PDB file of C-alpha atoms in Angstrom:
ATOM      1  CA  MET A   1       0.141  -0.128  -0.051  1.00 98.00           C
ATOM      2  CA  TRP A   2       0.877   3.169  -0.727  1.00 98.00           C
ATOM      3  CA  TYR A   3       2.332   5.923   2.652  1.00 98.00           C
ATOM      4  CA  ALA A   4       2.541   9.333   2.488  1.00 98.00           C
ATOM      5  CA  ILE A   5       5.005  10.727   5.038  1.00 98.00           C
ATOM      6  CA  ILE A   6       4.366  14.394   5.687  1.00 98.00           C
ATOM      7  CA  SER A   7       7.030  15.906   7.828  1.00 98.00           C
ATOM      8  CA  GLU A   8       7.805  19.433   8.960  1.00 98.00           C
ATOM      9  CA  ASP A   9      10.957  20.901   9.288  1.00 98.00           C
ATOM     10  CA  ARG A  10      11.802  23.368  12.599  1.00 98.00           C
ATOM     11  CA  GLU A  11      12.528  26.959  12.329  1.00 96.00           C
ATOM     12  CA  GLY A  12      16.366  27.290  11.462  1.00 96.00           C
ATOM     13  CA  SER A  13      17.182  23.373   9.908  1.00 97.00           C
ATOM     14  CA  LEU A  14      17.774  24.728   6.845  1.00 97.00           C
ATOM     15  CA  LYS A  15      22.164  24.033   7.534  1.00 98.00           C
ATOM     16  CA  ASP A  16      21.311  20.811   9.166  1.00 98.00           C
ATOM     17  CA  ARG A  17      19.280  19.920   5.997  1.00 98.00           C
ATOM     18  CA  LEU A  18      21.621  20.653   3.859  1.00 97.00           C
ATOM     19  CA  ALA A  19      24.721  18.635   5.865  1.00 98.00           C
ATOM     20  CA  ALA A  20      21.945  15.251   5.982  1.00 98.00           C
ATOM     21  CA  ARG A  21      21.062  15.375   2.160  1.00 98.00           C
ATOM     22  CA  ALA A  22      23.173  13.058   0.739  1.00 98.00           C
ATOM     23  CA  GLY A  23      22.028  10.286   3.383  1.00 98.00           C
ATOM     24  CA  HIS A  24      18.286  11.672   3.017  1.00 98.00           C
ATOM     25  CA  VAL A  25      18.278  11.349  -1.038  1.00 98.00           C
ATOM     26  CA  ALA A  26      20.232   7.701  -0.976  1.00 98.00           C
ATOM     27  CA  ARG A  27      17.428   5.909   1.137  1.00 98.00           C
ATOM     28  CA  LEU A  28      15.378   7.508  -1.649  1.00 98.00           C
ATOM     29  CA  GLU A  29      16.872   7.050  -4.360  1.00 98.00           C
ATOM     30  CA  ALA A  30      17.250   3.302  -3.366  1.00 98.00           C
ATOM     31  CA  LEU A  31      13.265   3.051  -2.837  1.00 98.00           C
ATOM     32  CA  ARG A  32      12.705   4.264  -6.808  1.00 98.00           C
ATOM     33  CA  ASP A  33      15.552   1.681  -7.732  1.00 98.00           C
ATOM     34  CA  GLU A  34      13.127  -1.025  -6.135  1.00 98.00           C
ATOM     35  CA  GLY A  35       9.818   0.791  -7.914  1.00 98.00           C
ATOM     36  CA  ARG A  36       8.662   1.857  -4.161  1.00 98.00           C
ATOM     37  CA  LEU A  37       8.774   5.167  -4.793  1.00 98.00           C
ATOM     38  CA  LEU A  38       5.694   7.318  -5.833  1.00 98.00           C
ATOM     39  CA  VAL A  39       7.069  11.137  -5.362  1.00 98.00           C
ATOM     40  CA  ALA A  40       9.484  13.013  -3.289  1.00 98.00           C
ATOM     41  CA  GLY A  41      10.764  16.423  -2.523  1.00 97.00           C
ATOM     42  CA  PRO A  42      10.815  19.690  -0.093  1.00 98.00           C
ATOM     43  CA  HIS A  43       8.345  21.985   0.459  1.00 98.00           C
ATOM     44  CA  PRO A  44       9.640  25.096   0.254  1.00 98.00           C
ATOM     45  CA  ALA A  45       9.319  28.251   2.568  1.00 97.00           C
ATOM     46  CA  VAL A  46       8.844  30.880  -0.239  1.00 97.00           C
ATOM     47  CA  ASP A  47       7.033  30.364  -4.088  1.00 97.00           C
ATOM     48  CA  SER A  48      10.107  29.498  -5.758  1.00 96.00           C
ATOM     49  CA  PRO A  49      11.587  26.287  -6.704  1.00 93.00           C
ATOM     50  CA  ASP A  50      15.470  27.451  -5.442  1.00 94.00           C
ATOM     51  CA  PRO A  51      14.287  29.291  -1.936  1.00 96.00           C
ATOM     52  CA  GLY A  52      17.597  29.968  -1.086  1.00 96.00           C
ATOM     53  CA  PRO A  53      17.948  31.375   2.444  1.00 96.00           C
ATOM     54  CA  ALA A  54      14.138  30.939   3.075  1.00 97.00           C
ATOM     55  CA  GLY A  55      14.874  27.136   3.531  1.00 97.00           C
ATOM     56  CA  PHE A  56      12.192  24.457   3.398  1.00 97.00           C
ATOM     57  CA  THR A  57       9.138  24.079   5.900  1.00 98.00           C
ATOM     58  CA  GLY A  58       9.051  20.009   5.131  1.00 98.00           C
ATOM     59  CA  SER A  59       8.916  17.620   3.061  1.00 98.00           C
ATOM     60  CA  LEU A  60       6.172  14.438   0.950  1.00 98.00           C
ATOM     61  CA  VAL A  61       7.377  11.335   0.457  1.00 98.00           C
ATOM     62  CA  ILE A  62       5.067   9.074  -1.323  1.00 98.00           C
ATOM     63  CA  VAL A  63       5.996   5.038  -0.569  1.00 98.00           C
ATOM     64  CA  ASP A  64       5.264   1.569  -0.859  1.00 98.00           C
ATOM     65  CA  PHE A  65       5.359  -0.380   1.990  1.00 98.00           C
ATOM     66  CA  ASP A  66       3.504  -3.539   3.358  1.00 98.00           C
ATOM     67  CA  SER A  67       2.212  -1.888   6.439  1.00 98.00           C
ATOM     68  CA  VAL A  68       1.989   1.729   7.992  1.00 98.00           C
ATOM     69  CA  ASP A  69       4.423   0.357  10.645  1.00 98.00           C
ATOM     70  CA  GLU A  70       6.981  -0.606   8.239  1.00 98.00           C
ATOM     71  CA  ALA A  71       6.228   2.979   6.309  1.00 98.00           C
ATOM     72  CA  LYS A  72       6.890   4.622   9.987  1.00 98.00           C
ATOM     73  CA  ALA A  73       9.887   2.341  11.099  1.00 98.00           C
ATOM     74  CA  TRP A  74      11.512   3.125   7.655  1.00 98.00           C
ATOM     75  CA  ALA A  75      10.422   7.198   8.337  1.00 98.00           C
ATOM     76  CA  ASP A  76      11.685   7.021  12.153  1.00 98.00           C
ATOM     77  CA  LEU A  77      15.397   6.428  10.521  1.00 98.00           C
ATOM     78  CA  ASP A  78      15.834   9.266   8.387  1.00 98.00           C
ATOM     79  CA  PRO A  79      18.803  11.147   8.489  1.00 98.00           C
ATOM     80  CA  TYR A  80      16.847  14.451   8.685  1.00 98.00           C
ATOM     81  CA  ILE A  81      15.328  12.910  11.946  1.00 97.00           C
ATOM     82  CA  ALA A  82      19.018  12.279  13.328  1.00 97.00           C
ATOM     83  CA  ALA A  83      20.333  15.449  12.449  1.00 98.00           C
ATOM     84  CA  GLY A  84      17.041  17.551  14.126  1.00 98.00           C
ATOM     85  CA  VAL A  85      15.344  18.645  10.804  1.00 98.00           C
ATOM     86  CA  TYR A  86      12.365  17.730  11.219  1.00 98.00           C
ATOM     87  CA  ARG A  87       9.852  18.427  14.386  1.00 97.00           C
ATOM     88  CA  ASN A  88       7.491  16.639  13.553  1.00 98.00           C
ATOM     89  CA  VAL A  89       6.541  13.460  10.808  1.00 98.00           C
ATOM     90  CA  THR A  90       2.985  11.877  10.328  1.00 98.00           C
ATOM     91  CA  VAL A  91       2.932   9.113   8.687  1.00 98.00           C
ATOM     92  CA  LYS A  92      -0.936   7.749   6.984  1.00 98.00           C
ATOM     93  CA  PRO A  93      -2.138   5.181   4.274  1.00 98.00           C
ATOM     94  CA  PHE A  94      -2.438   7.047   0.695  1.00 98.00           C
ATOM     95  CA  ASN A  95      -4.916   6.124  -2.131  1.00 98.00           C
ATOM     96  CA  ARG A  96      -3.808   6.642  -5.066  1.00 96.00           C
ATOM     97  CA  ILE A  97      -6.193   7.917  -7.694  1.00 96.00           C
ATOM     98  CA  LEU A  98      -5.099   9.757 -10.358  1.00 93.00           C
ATOM     99  CA  PRO A  99      -2.903   9.440 -12.297  1.00 87.00           C
TER     100      PRO A  99
END
């Protein structure tokens, strides 16, 4: 089943986000290579694909796991969690309708 992993950054986390980005992206690429990643990306803090020093307010990942517990366990190991980037992470089922 698909699960939406909705993460919210803590204020002032851009430096930590950038430092942990390579590990974060590597985990997403592994899921992509397994055919289990629908979409992933950050939410810019301003209306721009490159928010510069404004940074980001969080991220959205939609990924295929066997259970919500498995999705939560994967999310808990995100390098952004270890780096203190995220202040809150929500994992919930997602029904893909379109496209």
